[in-house]
Short mmCIF file of C-alpha atoms and ligand atoms in Angstrom, two decimals:
data_model
loop_
_atom_site.label_atom_id
_atom_site.label_comp_id
_atom_site.label_asym_id
_atom_site.label_seq_id
_atom_site.Cartn_x
_atom_site.Cartn_y
_atom_site.Cartn_z
CA MET A 1 69.32 118.69 84.48
CA ALA A 2 72.69 117.26 83.43
CA LEU A 3 74.69 118.16 80.29
CA TRP A 4 72.96 115.33 78.48
CA GLY A 5 69.52 116.68 79.46
CA GLY A 6 68.15 116.52 75.92
CA ARG A 7 67.36 112.84 75.97
CA PHE A 8 66.01 112.71 79.50
CA GLU A 9 62.64 113.62 80.98
CA GLU A 10 63.39 113.00 84.63
CA ASP A 11 66.17 114.19 86.92
CA ALA A 12 68.59 111.61 88.28
CA ALA A 13 67.67 110.02 91.59
CA PRO A 14 69.31 112.03 94.37
CA VAL A 15 70.98 108.90 95.73
CA THR A 16 72.97 108.55 92.49
CA GLN A 17 74.52 111.98 92.59
CA GLU A 18 77.34 111.36 95.04
CA PHE A 19 77.54 107.72 93.96
CA GLY A 20 78.14 108.56 90.32
CA ALA A 21 80.44 111.53 90.88
CA SER A 22 84.21 111.37 90.59
CA LEU A 23 84.69 115.08 91.25
CA PRO A 24 86.01 114.69 94.83
CA VAL A 25 88.88 112.63 93.38
CA ASP A 26 89.46 113.97 89.88
CA LYS A 27 89.40 117.65 90.78
CA ALA A 28 93.04 116.95 91.66
CA LEU A 29 93.57 116.77 87.88
CA TYR A 30 92.26 120.26 87.13
CA LYS A 31 95.51 121.52 85.64
CA GLN A 32 95.81 118.50 83.38
CA ASP A 33 92.16 118.88 82.31
CA ILE A 34 92.56 122.55 81.48
CA ALA A 35 95.81 121.97 79.58
CA GLY A 36 94.07 119.21 77.59
CA SER A 37 91.18 121.52 76.72
CA ILE A 38 93.46 124.39 75.71
CA ALA A 39 95.40 122.02 73.42
CA HIS A 40 92.16 120.66 71.95
CA ALA A 41 90.67 124.13 71.33
CA THR A 42 93.94 125.38 69.79
CA MET A 43 94.00 122.40 67.43
CA LEU A 44 90.30 122.81 66.53
CA ALA A 45 91.01 126.39 65.44
CA GLU A 46 94.18 125.47 63.53
CA GLN A 47 92.18 122.85 61.63
CA GLY A 48 89.41 125.33 60.85
CA ILE A 49 86.87 123.38 62.91
CA ILE A 50 86.11 126.34 65.19
CA SER A 51 87.02 130.00 64.70
CA HIS A 52 90.18 131.50 66.16
CA GLU A 53 88.04 134.00 68.07
CA ASP A 54 86.14 131.16 69.75
CA ALA A 55 89.39 129.35 70.53
CA ASP A 56 90.84 132.53 72.04
CA ALA A 57 87.75 133.03 74.19
CA ILE A 58 87.87 129.38 75.29
CA CYS A 59 91.56 129.53 76.20
CA ALA A 60 91.19 132.81 78.09
CA GLY A 61 88.14 131.46 79.93
CA LEU A 62 89.97 128.24 80.86
CA LYS A 63 92.96 130.21 82.15
CA SER A 64 90.74 132.37 84.33
CA ILE A 65 89.11 129.24 85.78
CA GLU A 66 92.54 127.75 86.43
CA ALA A 67 93.66 130.94 88.20
CA ASP A 68 90.56 130.79 90.42
CA ILE A 69 91.10 127.15 91.33
CA ASP A 70 94.79 127.88 92.00
CA ALA A 71 93.74 130.68 94.33
CA GLY A 72 91.22 128.51 96.15
CA ALA A 73 88.49 130.81 94.86
CA PHE A 74 86.49 128.21 92.97
CA THR A 75 83.54 126.33 94.40
CA PHE A 76 83.13 122.83 93.06
CA ASN A 77 79.60 121.50 92.79
CA ILE A 78 79.06 117.76 93.03
CA ALA A 79 76.14 118.08 90.60
CA ASP A 80 78.81 118.51 87.89
CA GLU A 81 79.84 114.88 88.44
CA ASP A 82 83.46 115.18 87.37
CA ILE A 83 86.24 117.69 86.73
CA HIS A 84 85.57 117.68 82.98
CA MET A 85 81.95 118.80 83.37
CA ALA A 86 82.75 121.14 86.25
CA ILE A 87 85.20 123.08 84.08
CA GLU A 88 83.17 122.93 80.86
CA SER A 89 79.97 124.16 82.49
CA GLU A 90 81.81 126.96 84.30
CA LEU A 91 83.47 127.92 81.02
CA THR A 92 80.09 128.25 79.30
CA ARG A 93 78.81 130.28 82.25
CA ARG A 94 81.77 132.62 81.83
CA ILE A 95 82.07 132.98 78.04
CA GLY A 96 78.72 131.83 76.69
CA GLU A 97 78.34 130.16 73.30
CA PRO A 98 82.03 129.53 72.41
CA GLY A 99 82.23 127.39 75.56
CA GLY A 100 79.69 125.07 73.99
CA ARG A 101 82.04 124.47 71.03
CA LEU A 102 84.95 123.16 73.12
CA HIS A 103 83.72 119.59 73.22
CA THR A 104 83.55 119.31 69.39
CA GLY A 105 85.17 116.04 68.28
CA ARG A 106 85.91 115.03 71.85
CA SER A 107 84.37 112.73 74.45
CA ARG A 108 84.94 112.55 78.16
CA ASN A 109 86.32 109.11 77.38
CA ASP A 110 89.39 110.37 75.56
CA GLN A 111 89.45 113.44 77.81
CA VAL A 112 89.70 111.44 81.03
CA ALA A 113 92.29 109.10 79.53
CA THR A 114 94.34 112.17 78.53
CA ASP A 115 94.08 113.80 81.96
CA THR A 116 94.94 110.55 83.72
CA ARG A 117 97.97 109.93 81.53
CA LEU A 118 99.19 113.50 82.12
CA GLY A 119 98.68 112.96 85.85
CA ALA A 120 100.48 109.61 85.79
CA LYS A 121 103.48 111.22 84.10
CA ALA A 122 103.68 113.94 86.77
CA LEU A 123 103.39 111.36 89.57
CA ALA A 124 106.03 109.12 88.03
CA LYS A 125 108.42 112.05 87.65
CA ASP A 126 107.92 113.22 91.26
CA LEU A 127 108.50 109.69 92.52
CA MET A 128 111.63 109.32 90.39
CA GLU A 129 113.00 112.46 92.03
CA ALA A 130 112.08 111.19 95.49
CA ASN A 131 113.71 107.86 94.66
CA LEU A 132 116.92 109.74 93.83
CA GLY A 133 116.67 111.61 97.13
CA LEU A 134 116.59 108.42 99.17
CA ARG A 135 119.43 106.97 97.12
CA ARG A 136 121.53 110.06 97.89
CA ALA A 137 120.84 109.60 101.61
CA LEU A 138 121.73 105.90 101.49
CA LEU A 139 124.87 106.54 99.45
CA SER A 140 126.13 109.06 101.95
CA ALA A 141 125.18 106.80 104.88
CA ALA A 142 127.20 104.05 103.16
CA GLU A 143 130.09 106.47 102.69
CA ASP A 144 129.91 107.48 106.39
CA ALA A 145 129.81 103.84 107.49
CA GLY A 146 133.53 103.44 106.65
CA ASP A 147 134.72 100.02 107.77
CA ALA A 148 131.86 99.36 110.21
CA VAL A 149 130.98 95.67 110.11
CA LEU A 150 127.83 93.91 111.22
CA PRO A 151 126.73 90.30 111.27
CA GLY A 152 125.29 89.49 107.85
CA MET A 153 122.28 87.26 108.30
CA THR A 154 120.34 84.49 106.65
CA HIS A 155 117.14 83.28 108.35
CA LEU A 156 117.73 86.21 110.72
CA GLN A 157 120.63 84.22 112.20
CA HIS A 158 124.25 85.35 112.20
CA ALA A 159 125.81 84.10 108.98
CA GLN A 160 128.93 85.96 107.81
CA PRO A 161 130.29 89.39 108.65
CA VAL A 162 129.64 92.14 106.10
CA LEU A 163 130.42 95.83 105.81
CA PHE A 164 127.51 98.02 106.90
CA ALA A 165 128.18 100.06 103.75
CA HIS A 166 127.70 96.91 101.68
CA HIS A 167 124.38 96.25 103.40
CA LEU A 168 123.15 99.78 102.68
CA LEU A 169 124.29 99.62 99.06
CA ALA A 170 122.04 96.59 98.53
CA TYR A 171 119.11 98.98 99.06
CA VAL A 172 120.61 101.50 96.66
CA TRP A 173 120.55 98.87 93.91
CA MET A 174 117.01 97.84 94.80
CA LEU A 175 115.98 101.48 94.46
CA GLY A 176 117.82 101.64 91.15
CA ARG A 177 115.52 98.92 89.82
CA ASP A 178 112.54 100.82 91.24
CA PHE A 179 113.66 103.85 89.28
CA THR A 180 113.73 101.79 86.09
CA ARG A 181 110.17 100.61 86.77
CA LEU A 182 109.00 104.19 87.35
CA ASN A 183 110.67 105.29 84.14
CA ALA A 184 108.86 102.50 82.28
CA ALA A 185 105.55 103.59 83.84
CA PHE A 186 106.28 107.15 82.72
CA ASN A 187 106.89 105.97 79.16
CA ALA A 188 103.74 103.85 79.20
CA ALA A 189 101.71 106.96 80.06
CA ASP A 190 103.51 109.14 77.55
CA LEU A 191 101.16 108.64 74.53
CA SER A 192 98.14 110.79 73.76
CA PRO A 193 94.68 109.22 73.55
CA LEU A 194 93.10 112.55 72.58
CA GLY A 195 91.20 112.30 69.31
CA ALA A 196 89.91 108.81 69.99
CA ALA A 197 86.70 110.56 71.07
CA ALA A 198 84.11 108.19 72.54
CA LEU A 199 85.68 105.06 71.08
CA ALA A 200 85.88 105.17 67.29
CA GLY A 201 87.59 108.43 66.34
CA THR A 202 85.58 111.32 64.85
CA THR A 203 84.34 112.77 61.59
CA TYR A 204 86.24 116.03 62.20
CA PRO A 205 89.68 116.50 60.68
CA LEU A 206 91.44 116.45 64.05
CA ASP A 207 95.21 116.63 64.18
CA ARG A 208 96.04 114.19 66.96
CA ARG A 209 99.78 114.73 66.60
CA MET A 210 99.33 118.44 67.21
CA THR A 211 97.47 118.02 70.51
CA ALA A 212 99.94 115.31 71.54
CA GLY A 213 102.81 117.73 70.87
CA LEU A 214 101.13 120.62 72.68
CA LEU A 215 100.64 118.44 75.76
CA GLY A 216 104.20 117.12 75.77
CA PHE A 217 103.29 113.56 74.79
CA SER A 218 105.90 111.65 72.79
CA GLY A 219 103.32 110.15 70.42
CA VAL A 220 99.71 109.03 70.07
CA VAL A 221 97.92 105.82 71.05
CA GLU A 222 97.47 103.97 67.76
CA ASN A 223 94.02 102.46 68.28
CA SER A 224 91.02 104.54 69.33
CA LEU A 225 89.40 101.67 71.26
CA ASP A 226 92.65 100.96 73.08
CA ALA A 227 93.14 104.69 73.68
CA VAL A 228 89.96 105.00 75.78
CA SER A 229 90.01 101.61 77.49
CA ASP A 230 93.68 101.19 78.42
CA ARG A 231 94.70 101.75 82.03
CA ASP A 232 97.88 99.65 81.86
CA PHE A 233 99.94 102.78 82.44
CA LEU A 234 98.30 103.19 85.87
CA LEU A 235 98.89 99.53 86.65
CA ASP A 236 102.53 99.98 85.67
CA LEU A 237 102.78 102.97 87.98
CA GLU A 238 101.05 101.19 90.86
CA TYR A 239 103.19 98.11 90.38
CA ALA A 240 106.31 100.27 90.44
CA CYS A 241 104.96 101.90 93.62
CA SER A 242 104.17 98.53 95.17
CA VAL A 243 107.61 97.05 94.61
CA MET A 244 109.29 100.21 95.88
CA ALA A 245 107.03 100.27 98.92
CA MET A 246 107.93 96.64 99.55
CA HIS A 247 111.62 97.57 99.41
CA LEU A 248 111.07 100.43 101.86
CA SER A 249 109.14 98.04 104.07
CA ARG A 250 112.09 95.65 104.20
CA LEU A 251 114.43 98.48 105.16
CA ALA A 252 111.86 99.69 107.69
CA GLU A 253 111.76 96.23 109.23
CA GLU A 254 115.55 96.27 109.57
CA ILE A 255 115.36 99.72 111.16
CA VAL A 256 112.82 98.41 113.68
CA LEU A 257 115.16 95.53 114.51
CA TRP A 258 118.38 97.56 114.50
CA SER A 259 116.96 100.20 116.81
CA SER A 260 115.71 97.62 119.35
CA GLN A 261 117.54 96.98 122.63
CA GLU A 262 118.40 93.48 121.39
CA PHE A 263 120.28 94.78 118.34
CA GLY A 264 121.18 98.37 119.21
CA PHE A 265 122.91 98.86 115.84
CA ILE A 266 121.41 102.28 115.21
CA THR A 267 119.78 105.01 117.24
CA LEU A 268 117.03 106.94 115.50
CA SER A 269 117.06 110.69 115.91
CA ASP A 270 114.38 112.11 118.18
CA ALA A 271 112.90 113.79 115.11
CA TYR A 272 112.06 110.39 113.66
CA SER A 273 110.92 108.64 116.86
CA THR A 274 107.92 108.77 119.15
CA GLY A 275 107.36 108.28 122.85
CA SER A 276 104.70 106.43 124.80
CA SER A 277 101.69 107.94 126.49
CA ILE A 278 102.28 105.77 129.58
CA MET A 279 105.85 104.43 129.58
CA PRO A 280 108.19 107.39 130.11
CA GLN A 281 111.29 105.53 128.95
CA LYS A 282 110.02 104.59 125.51
CA LYS A 283 111.48 105.69 122.19
CA ASN A 284 109.61 103.93 119.45
CA PRO A 285 110.36 103.55 115.72
CA ASP A 286 106.73 104.39 114.83
CA PHE A 287 107.58 105.86 111.46
CA ALA A 288 109.53 102.84 110.30
CA GLU A 289 106.59 100.68 111.40
CA LEU A 290 104.21 102.96 109.54
CA ILE A 291 106.25 102.69 106.34
CA ARG A 292 106.04 98.92 106.73
CA GLY A 293 102.30 99.22 107.35
CA LYS A 294 101.54 101.58 104.48
CA THR A 295 103.00 99.07 102.05
CA GLY A 296 99.82 97.01 102.44
CA ARG A 297 97.82 100.01 101.39
CA VAL A 298 99.92 100.65 98.27
CA VAL A 299 99.73 97.00 97.21
CA GLY A 300 95.98 97.11 97.91
CA ASP A 301 95.65 100.00 95.45
CA LEU A 302 97.35 97.92 92.75
CA VAL A 303 95.17 94.88 93.40
CA GLN A 304 92.02 97.01 93.38
CA LEU A 305 92.71 98.32 89.88
CA LEU A 306 93.71 94.91 88.52
CA VAL A 307 90.44 93.47 89.76
CA THR A 308 88.44 96.46 88.48
CA MET A 309 89.86 96.06 84.98
CA LYS A 310 89.82 92.32 84.60
CA GLY A 311 86.32 91.74 83.25
CA LEU A 312 85.73 94.89 81.24
CA PRO A 313 84.64 94.62 77.62
CA LEU A 314 85.98 97.25 75.22
CA ALA A 315 85.80 100.18 75.27
CA TYR A 316 85.03 102.67 78.09
CA ASN A 317 83.02 101.40 81.07
CA LYS A 318 82.10 103.48 84.09
CA ASP A 319 83.92 100.97 86.30
CA MET A 320 87.08 102.66 85.09
CA GLN A 321 86.16 105.77 87.05
CA GLU A 322 87.45 103.79 90.05
CA ASP A 323 90.98 103.96 88.62
CA LYS A 324 92.22 107.31 89.86
CA GLU A 325 91.71 107.25 93.61
CA GLY A 326 93.98 104.27 94.16
CA ALA A 327 96.67 105.52 91.81
CA LEU A 328 96.76 108.93 93.49
CA ASP A 329 96.72 107.27 96.90
CA ALA A 330 99.52 104.85 96.04
CA ALA A 331 101.72 107.62 94.67
CA LYS A 332 101.03 110.00 97.52
CA THR A 333 101.53 107.31 100.17
CA LEU A 334 104.80 106.22 98.61
CA ALA A 335 106.01 109.82 98.28
CA GLN A 336 105.40 110.32 102.00
CA CYS A 337 107.17 107.05 102.85
CA LEU A 338 110.16 108.09 100.74
CA ALA A 339 110.37 111.50 102.40
CA VAL A 340 110.19 110.00 105.90
CA MET A 341 112.67 107.23 105.10
CA THR A 342 115.09 109.76 103.62
CA GLY A 343 114.93 111.82 106.81
CA MET A 344 115.29 108.78 109.03
CA VAL A 345 118.37 107.48 107.19
CA SER A 346 119.97 110.93 107.12
CA THR A 347 119.63 111.45 110.87
CA TRP A 348 120.22 108.08 112.49
CA THR A 349 123.33 107.37 114.55
CA VAL A 350 125.22 104.22 113.70
CA ASN A 351 126.55 102.30 116.70
CA ALA A 352 129.51 100.62 115.03
CA ASP A 353 130.93 99.44 118.39
CA ARG A 354 127.72 97.67 119.22
CA MET A 355 127.66 95.99 115.79
CA ARG A 356 131.19 94.77 116.43
CA ALA A 357 130.39 93.64 119.95
CA VAL A 358 127.74 91.16 118.83
CA MET A 359 130.00 89.67 116.17
CA HIS A 360 131.43 87.21 118.65
CA ARG A 361 128.16 85.39 118.76
CA GLY A 362 126.96 82.97 116.15
CA HIS A 363 130.29 81.60 114.92
CA LEU A 364 130.51 84.03 112.02
CA ALA A 365 133.96 82.70 111.10
CA ALA A 366 132.79 79.11 110.53
CA THR A 367 132.67 79.25 106.72
CA ASP A 368 136.16 80.70 106.64
CA VAL A 369 137.54 77.98 108.91
CA ALA A 370 136.07 75.38 106.53
CA ASP A 371 137.58 77.29 103.57
CA TYR A 372 140.94 77.24 105.43
CA LEU A 373 140.88 73.44 105.47
CA ALA A 374 139.57 73.15 101.90
CA LYS A 375 142.37 75.40 100.65
CA ARG A 376 144.81 73.00 102.29
CA GLY A 377 143.45 70.04 100.35
CA MET A 378 140.53 68.74 102.39
CA PRO A 379 137.33 68.25 100.32
CA PHE A 380 134.94 71.06 101.28
CA ARG A 381 132.19 68.66 102.44
CA GLU A 382 134.62 67.04 104.87
CA ALA A 383 135.87 70.42 106.04
CA HIS A 384 132.25 71.45 106.63
CA ALA A 385 131.81 68.44 108.95
CA VAL A 386 135.06 69.13 110.83
CA VAL A 387 134.06 72.72 111.47
CA GLY A 388 130.55 71.56 112.40
CA HIS A 389 132.15 69.57 115.21
CA LEU A 390 134.20 72.57 116.28
CA VAL A 391 131.01 74.64 116.46
CA LEU A 392 129.39 71.94 118.56
CA GLU A 393 132.39 71.96 120.87
CA ALA A 394 132.21 75.75 121.17
CA GLU A 395 128.49 75.55 121.90
CA LYS A 396 129.19 73.05 124.68
CA ARG A 397 131.80 75.36 126.15
CA GLY A 398 129.45 78.31 125.76
CA CYS A 399 131.84 80.25 123.58
CA ASP A 400 132.27 81.28 119.96
CA ILE A 401 134.35 79.22 117.54
CA ALA A 402 136.79 82.12 117.44
CA ASP A 403 137.42 81.73 121.19
CA LEU A 404 138.38 78.02 121.11
CA PRO A 405 141.99 77.34 122.15
CA PHE A 406 144.38 76.30 119.39
CA GLU A 407 144.67 72.77 120.82
CA VAL A 408 141.04 72.08 119.98
CA PHE A 409 141.68 73.00 116.36
CA GLU A 410 144.80 70.90 116.30
CA GLN A 411 142.88 67.87 117.53
CA ALA A 412 140.15 68.37 114.96
CA SER A 413 142.56 68.31 112.00
CA GLU A 414 146.29 68.26 111.50
CA LEU A 415 145.84 70.74 108.66
CA PHE A 416 145.29 73.53 111.20
CA GLY A 417 148.36 75.67 111.76
CA ARG A 418 148.89 78.58 114.14
CA ASP A 419 147.83 80.90 111.32
CA ILE A 420 144.22 79.73 111.83
CA THR A 421 143.77 82.76 114.07
CA LYS A 422 143.96 84.87 110.93
CA ALA A 423 140.98 82.96 109.51
CA LEU A 424 139.13 83.84 112.71
CA ASP A 425 139.72 87.55 112.46
CA LEU A 426 136.46 89.17 111.41
CA ASP A 427 138.05 92.08 109.57
CA ALA A 428 140.28 89.68 107.66
CA ILE A 429 137.22 87.58 106.83
CA VAL A 430 135.50 90.63 105.39
CA ALA A 431 138.62 91.80 103.59
CA ALA A 432 139.05 88.41 101.91
CA ARG A 433 135.69 88.52 100.11
CA THR A 434 137.06 90.33 97.11
CA THR A 435 134.70 88.81 94.56
CA GLU A 436 133.15 91.46 92.30
CA GLY A 437 130.09 92.59 94.28
CA GLY A 438 131.49 91.04 97.47
CA THR A 439 131.87 92.67 100.88
CA ALA A 440 135.64 93.34 100.99
CA PRO A 441 136.35 97.06 101.45
CA THR A 442 138.13 97.14 98.08
CA ALA A 443 135.15 95.51 96.32
CA VAL A 444 132.71 97.79 98.15
CA ALA A 445 134.71 100.87 97.13
CA GLU A 446 134.42 99.72 93.52
CA GLN A 447 130.70 99.03 93.97
CA MET A 448 130.21 102.47 95.50
CA LYS A 449 131.73 104.04 92.39
CA ARG A 450 129.32 102.12 90.19
CA ALA A 451 126.34 102.95 92.37
CA ARG A 452 127.25 106.64 92.16
CA ALA A 453 127.69 106.43 88.39
CA ARG A 454 124.32 104.72 88.09
CA TYR A 455 122.81 107.43 90.28
CA LEU A 456 124.14 110.12 87.91
CA VAL A 457 122.73 108.30 84.88
CA ASP A 458 119.30 108.25 86.52
CA GLU A 459 119.55 111.85 87.67
CA ASN A 460 120.19 112.76 84.03
CA ALA A 461 117.30 110.53 82.87
CA VAL A 462 114.90 112.70 84.88
CA LYS A 463 116.19 115.75 83.03
CA LEU A 464 115.60 114.04 79.70
CA LEU A 465 111.99 113.04 80.41
CA ALA A 466 109.28 114.37 78.13
CA PRO A 467 107.61 117.50 79.60
CA VAL A 468 104.98 117.02 82.31
CA ILE A 469 102.09 119.14 83.54
CA PRO A 470 102.61 119.36 87.30
CA PHE A 471 99.72 118.94 89.71
CA GLY A 472 98.06 121.98 91.17
CA HIS A 473 97.51 122.38 94.88
CA LEU A 474 94.46 120.10 94.96
CA GLY A 475 96.46 117.12 93.88
CA HIS A 476 100.01 117.64 94.93
CA LEU A 477 101.53 114.45 96.30
CA GLY A 478 102.17 115.80 99.73
CA THR A 479 98.98 117.77 100.18
CA GLY A 480 95.48 118.20 98.86
CA SER A 481 92.36 116.20 99.18
CA ASN A 482 93.11 113.20 97.00
N1 LIG B 1 84.39 110.71 85.37
C1 LIG B 1 84.65 109.74 84.34
C2 LIG B 1 85.82 108.88 84.72
O1 LIG B 1 86.54 109.23 85.60
C3 LIG B 1 84.92 110.43 83.05
C4 LIG B 1 84.52 109.67 81.82
C5 LIG B 1 83.08 109.48 81.79
N2 LIG B 1 82.64 108.95 80.55
C6 LIG B 1 81.41 108.42 80.42
N3 LIG B 1 81.10 107.98 79.26
N4 LIG B 1 80.61 108.31 81.44
O2 LIG B 1 86.06 107.83 84.15
#
């Protein structure tokens, strides 16, 4: 018979046991659950709701259960339905009557919301640290890139030359925004729902601020109904994960392209490549492809929770039990993607010569030739047409605009002087884009400074976060059964 046996005459249908249980997923939250119960019992005693002796017995019992789970010496039983009941019933087995007083003034509804928020904070913090790790790898890859240039693209067609460092820094800024989103998700989770009880608060003189403080929350959720029915903090986390996964997917796609024979811009290290079971020559970017692929899974987790929540009346509904699996999966998947991407970026070889060799395709200098004419008085639209004709001529000759003889330029416009060759020089083209945020080496050096400063601000922000209760081995991002 279940914990609520009093009201029931029949046992639950066997088919509902596994169906109704969340234990296989939420056992990952055992440390958060135990911390929540210790805080609750401590507060109950401080408020004179239970005796200090009972609270001491409860806390000691909970710690011994935690030690057993830590050691892998605890057998979970699906009949307990979820982690809250698994721990409470084991506690009562171990310490007897005081165990039965733990749930005074509490419901699983505020308990699960508390555990989930504590878990979300730990996940957000771990992902913020992993985000910083990838940014470090990209910053040093950008540093190492020196003055390597590659064809910047629009529509996947050669457009204008850019510094490879500039290209990599674009991802550093994208990841900076991802960090901000994770930080916001952390803050959204950082309020305690404990004390809301089932939905309406309780008749006991609970001190919600005390339990919030003991658990490292920055405050309490103001409305008891909202406290037990809000899962926005998980949506925030999964959205942050989804956007970051999408960013990693875009970089992964570039890695797949760059490491192909057609591009040849980078060579992945053997440690981050795979071979083929039949074609002996193959070296495949499987892990970049997998990062791209796993993005669908992370976004799927977000969509699943949005759809689960959308029709729910206040307050708690059992549908909400479906919230944790996707959130844990999204965070764990993203953490793995970040670790693999960090390794891949740190170990690739950049083929700067190859990048340079393909620059003479695609008329990368065309905009600058038009600018040359416009700076000598020709309206830009007209200059655009003149250069368009030059490109056509080059196409007919099967060469790049940069390889046309001076006479062809001369015929196209009398504004062309011998110094046009300077406008065709790819390094000069790059060096001339000195706009703030542009690709000139001077501008990129400035940008690098700012990206590093921003990195340090974020590194410090992690140190300033409210305390978290880290996952135990059943729920750690890189391992466990979640
Ligand atoms: N296992 C449940 C969940 O994950 C805990 C809360 C259950 N509350 C209830 N009233 N059935 O959501």
